[in-house]
Short mmCIF file of C-alpha atoms in Angstrom, two decimals:
data_model
loop_
_atom_site.label_atom_id
_atom_site.label_comp_id
_atom_site.label_asym_id
_atom_site.label_seq_id
_atom_site.Cartn_x
_atom_site.Cartn_y
_atom_site.Cartn_z
CA GLY A 1 19.26 -36.11 -27.81
CA ALA A 2 22.62 -35.56 -26.66
CA GLY A 3 23.38 -34.36 -23.37
CA VAL A 4 25.59 -32.36 -21.72
CA SER A 5 29.60 -33.32 -22.93
CA GLN A 6 32.83 -32.61 -20.66
CA SER A 7 36.49 -33.02 -21.55
CA PRO A 8 38.40 -34.73 -20.51
CA SER A 9 37.13 -36.89 -18.33
CA ASN A 10 39.94 -37.29 -16.05
CA LYS A 11 43.25 -34.69 -15.74
CA VAL A 12 45.82 -35.41 -14.02
CA THR A 13 48.90 -32.59 -13.95
CA GLU A 14 51.72 -31.17 -11.44
CA LYS A 15 51.27 -28.13 -9.24
CA GLY A 16 51.78 -25.13 -10.89
CA LYS A 17 50.42 -26.03 -14.28
CA ASP A 18 47.50 -24.47 -16.35
CA VAL A 19 44.69 -26.70 -17.36
CA GLU A 20 41.87 -26.05 -19.81
CA LEU A 21 38.66 -28.17 -19.10
CA ARG A 22 35.86 -28.22 -21.63
CA CYS A 23 32.08 -28.05 -21.80
CA ASP A 24 29.84 -28.75 -24.67
CA PRO A 25 26.10 -28.12 -23.33
CA ILE A 26 23.08 -29.27 -24.88
CA SER A 27 22.43 -27.41 -28.18
CA GLY A 28 20.38 -24.43 -27.96
CA HIS A 29 21.00 -24.04 -23.64
CA THR A 30 21.78 -20.77 -23.36
CA ALA A 31 22.54 -21.12 -19.70
CA LEU A 32 25.37 -22.55 -18.81
CA TYR A 33 27.16 -23.32 -15.35
CA TRP A 34 30.16 -24.71 -13.87
CA TYR A 35 30.35 -26.19 -10.71
CA ARG A 36 32.80 -27.86 -8.51
CA GLN A 37 32.49 -31.19 -6.10
CA SER A 38 34.59 -32.10 -3.35
CA LEU A 39 35.39 -34.07 -0.22
CA GLY A 40 35.80 -30.85 1.80
CA GLN A 41 33.58 -28.50 0.51
CA GLY A 42 30.71 -30.64 -1.16
CA LEU A 43 29.19 -28.96 -4.72
CA GLU A 44 29.75 -25.22 -5.12
CA PHE A 45 28.71 -23.05 -7.60
CA LEU A 46 31.55 -21.57 -9.97
CA ILE A 47 30.26 -18.96 -12.87
CA TYR A 48 27.14 -19.37 -14.93
CA PHE A 49 26.58 -17.47 -18.70
CA GLN A 50 23.75 -16.42 -19.96
CA GLY A 51 24.79 -16.50 -23.98
CA ASN A 52 28.40 -15.27 -23.90
CA SER A 53 28.17 -13.36 -20.87
CA ALA A 54 28.85 -13.97 -17.22
CA PRO A 55 26.62 -11.92 -14.65
CA ASP A 56 27.90 -14.15 -11.80
CA LYS A 57 31.58 -15.65 -11.34
CA SER A 58 30.97 -14.93 -7.88
CA GLY A 59 31.86 -18.57 -7.07
CA LEU A 60 35.22 -18.52 -8.58
CA PRO A 61 37.44 -19.51 -5.87
CA SER A 62 40.67 -17.04 -6.88
CA ASP A 63 41.83 -15.14 -9.67
CA ARG A 64 43.73 -18.08 -10.94
CA PHE A 65 39.84 -19.47 -12.22
CA SER A 66 38.58 -18.02 -14.77
CA ALA A 67 36.14 -18.94 -17.80
CA GLU A 68 34.71 -17.70 -21.22
CA ARG A 69 31.95 -19.39 -23.63
CA THR A 70 32.37 -18.49 -27.35
CA GLY A 71 29.66 -18.73 -30.08
CA GLY A 72 26.85 -18.99 -27.26
CA SER A 73 28.03 -22.68 -26.92
CA VAL A 74 30.84 -24.13 -25.69
CA SER A 75 32.78 -22.81 -22.44
CA THR A 76 36.36 -23.40 -21.25
CA LEU A 77 37.25 -23.40 -17.46
CA THR A 78 40.74 -22.76 -16.95
CA ILE A 79 42.46 -23.18 -14.40
CA GLN A 80 45.86 -20.96 -14.13
CA ARG A 81 49.33 -22.24 -11.69
CA THR A 82 47.26 -25.27 -10.15
CA GLN A 83 47.50 -26.06 -6.48
CA GLN A 84 46.44 -29.06 -4.71
CA GLU A 85 43.63 -27.79 -2.93
CA ASP A 86 41.84 -27.63 -6.86
CA SER A 87 41.69 -31.12 -7.34
CA ALA A 88 38.18 -31.60 -7.49
CA VAL A 89 35.33 -33.17 -10.08
CA TYR A 90 34.24 -30.50 -12.33
CA LEU A 91 30.80 -30.07 -13.28
CA CYS A 92 29.02 -28.19 -16.37
CA ALA A 93 25.42 -27.97 -16.57
CA SER A 94 23.32 -26.00 -19.24
CA LYS A 95 19.39 -25.39 -19.26
CA PRO A 96 17.33 -23.63 -22.05
CA GLY A 97 17.23 -20.10 -20.41
CA LEU A 98 17.12 -18.33 -17.35
CA SER A 99 13.56 -19.21 -16.63
CA ALA A 100 13.40 -22.58 -16.97
CA ASP A 101 13.71 -24.73 -13.72
CA THR A 102 15.86 -27.85 -14.50
CA GLN A 103 19.98 -27.66 -15.19
CA TYR A 104 21.10 -30.74 -17.10
CA PHE A 105 24.43 -31.96 -15.65
CA GLY A 106 27.54 -33.33 -17.62
CA PRO A 107 29.57 -36.29 -16.37
CA GLY A 108 32.24 -34.08 -14.69
CA THR A 109 35.90 -33.95 -15.14
CA ARG A 110 37.91 -35.15 -12.38
CA LEU A 111 41.07 -33.10 -11.92
CA THR A 112 44.03 -34.48 -9.96
CA VAL A 113 47.01 -31.91 -9.04
CA LEU A 114 49.98 -33.68 -7.75
CA GLY B 1 22.05 -15.79 0.72
CA ASN B 2 20.75 -19.41 -0.25
CA SER B 3 21.51 -22.62 1.76
CA VAL B 4 20.66 -26.09 2.30
CA THR B 5 21.15 -28.40 5.44
CA GLN B 6 20.64 -32.13 4.85
CA MET B 7 20.90 -35.52 6.67
CA GLU B 8 24.13 -36.46 5.75
CA GLY B 9 24.30 -40.07 6.67
CA PRO B 10 25.62 -42.73 5.19
CA VAL B 11 22.11 -44.54 5.56
CA THR B 12 21.86 -47.99 5.24
CA LEU B 13 18.46 -49.94 4.20
CA SER B 14 16.60 -53.30 3.57
CA GLU B 15 14.84 -53.71 0.81
CA GLU B 16 11.20 -52.49 0.99
CA ALA B 17 12.13 -50.26 3.69
CA PHE B 18 10.81 -46.64 4.17
CA LEU B 19 13.25 -43.91 3.29
CA THR B 20 13.18 -40.46 4.45
CA ILE B 21 16.16 -38.05 4.20
CA ASN B 22 15.45 -34.85 5.51
CA CYS B 23 16.40 -31.89 3.88
CA THR B 24 15.85 -28.05 5.57
CA TYR B 25 16.42 -24.72 3.57
CA THR B 26 17.26 -20.90 4.37
CA ALA B 27 16.30 -18.96 1.16
CA THR B 28 15.72 -14.90 0.22
CA GLY B 29 12.61 -15.45 -1.65
CA TYR B 30 10.90 -18.46 -3.25
CA PRO B 31 13.36 -20.35 -5.32
CA SER B 32 12.49 -23.64 -6.43
CA LEU B 33 13.24 -26.51 -4.60
CA PHE B 34 15.21 -29.75 -6.10
CA TRP B 35 16.34 -33.22 -5.36
CA TYR B 36 19.40 -34.74 -7.80
CA VAL B 37 20.81 -38.18 -7.60
CA GLN B 38 24.46 -39.62 -8.42
CA TYR B 39 24.22 -42.80 -8.82
CA PRO B 40 27.41 -45.24 -8.66
CA GLY B 41 29.96 -44.17 -11.27
CA GLU B 42 27.19 -41.84 -13.12
CA GLY B 43 26.28 -37.78 -13.20
CA LEU B 44 24.04 -36.12 -11.21
CA GLN B 45 20.48 -36.25 -12.47
CA LEU B 46 17.34 -34.76 -11.83
CA LEU B 47 15.15 -36.93 -9.43
CA LEU B 48 12.35 -34.06 -8.78
CA LYS B 49 11.32 -30.50 -8.17
CA ALA B 50 8.68 -28.46 -7.34
CA THR B 51 8.51 -24.88 -7.99
CA LYS B 52 6.18 -23.03 -5.50
CA ALA B 53 5.03 -23.68 -1.74
CA ASP B 54 2.91 -26.76 -1.31
CA ASP B 55 3.92 -28.49 -4.58
CA LYS B 56 4.77 -31.98 -4.33
CA GLY B 57 7.60 -33.28 -6.77
CA SER B 58 7.33 -37.16 -7.67
CA ASN B 59 9.42 -39.49 -9.63
CA LYS B 60 10.26 -43.41 -9.29
CA GLY B 61 8.55 -43.35 -6.40
CA PHE B 62 9.95 -40.61 -4.65
CA GLU B 63 8.18 -37.65 -3.25
CA ALA B 64 8.96 -34.22 -1.54
CA THR B 65 6.61 -31.36 -0.82
CA TYR B 66 7.89 -27.96 -0.58
CA ARG B 67 6.79 -26.74 3.07
CA LYS B 68 7.17 -23.01 3.66
CA GLU B 69 6.05 -22.97 7.05
CA THR B 70 8.94 -25.73 7.96
CA THR B 71 11.22 -24.90 5.49
CA SER B 72 11.51 -28.31 4.61
CA PHE B 73 11.53 -30.28 1.59
CA HIS B 74 12.13 -33.94 2.61
CA LEU B 75 12.49 -37.06 0.23
CA GLU B 76 10.34 -40.21 0.84
CA LYS B 77 10.34 -43.43 -0.42
CA GLY B 78 7.95 -45.79 0.54
CA SER B 79 10.09 -49.12 -0.16
CA VAL B 80 13.30 -48.93 -1.60
CA GLN B 81 15.32 -51.46 -3.71
CA VAL B 82 18.95 -51.63 -4.44
CA SER B 83 18.60 -49.80 -7.48
CA ASP B 84 17.78 -46.79 -5.51
CA SER B 85 21.40 -46.98 -3.96
CA ALA B 86 23.08 -43.67 -4.84
CA VAL B 87 24.06 -40.15 -3.50
CA TYR B 88 20.99 -37.81 -2.57
CA PHE B 89 21.40 -34.19 -3.19
CA CYS B 90 19.15 -31.76 -2.05
CA ALA B 91 19.39 -28.48 -4.27
CA LEU B 92 17.28 -24.60 -4.28
CA GLY B 93 18.07 -21.61 -6.74
CA ASP B 94 16.34 -19.97 -9.60
CA TYR B 95 19.36 -19.16 -11.64
CA LYS B 96 22.13 -21.27 -9.70
CA LEU B 97 21.93 -24.15 -7.29
CA SER B 98 22.91 -24.02 -3.73
CA PHE B 99 23.52 -27.93 -2.81
CA GLY B 100 23.29 -29.69 0.26
CA ALA B 101 26.24 -32.59 1.51
CA GLY B 102 24.62 -35.25 -0.23
CA THR B 103 23.31 -38.26 1.55
CA THR B 104 24.83 -41.59 0.51
CA VAL B 105 22.06 -44.28 0.83
CA THR B 106 22.90 -48.65 0.19
CA VAL B 107 20.15 -50.57 0.34
CA ARG B 108 20.59 -53.88 0.50
CA ALA B 109 18.94 -56.95 -1.01
#
């Protein structure tokens, strides 16, 4: 079946612009996660959703970062007023429910802020 | 909080050599432990997992045992192939994952 998909695969933007990253989880997966993979910080948790609610936003680096999920499916991660330190690969993952062990990862969106 | 310390490498081996990548953790409670692998140009894939102490996860010839007494989850493979060249990540967690820094493994023919 279809895996987790993310779009765009690559995004180049100028400092100060806003960007939106999209994640389509595996159909039926109620739990959805965003992570960031960067050279300096490794793989970091950002936020997770159970359904449309986000019980844990503790990994969002600043108030420029926000995320939403609608219809218990697609999620969008928005970064406002991008900075060069936001350059990273943003990964989305999903799993059937919170009690499930395994998260399934998408291919990621590579964000470059010039 | 939870954290993972992983041998960073890089590690370069010849085909058929023995591979071990050390991973130790600190955790609240007894979370599940995972090894994820990222092949060149591909996304993160689950390699193996263990959900409780003394469990052994295994897949594709790789093994790791959840050791509570040493808080470790070392990854081993007895005979590596060129196709095992990848970045390996140790991770722990239940509802969210904490990852190690990743270990780049290169296997030469």
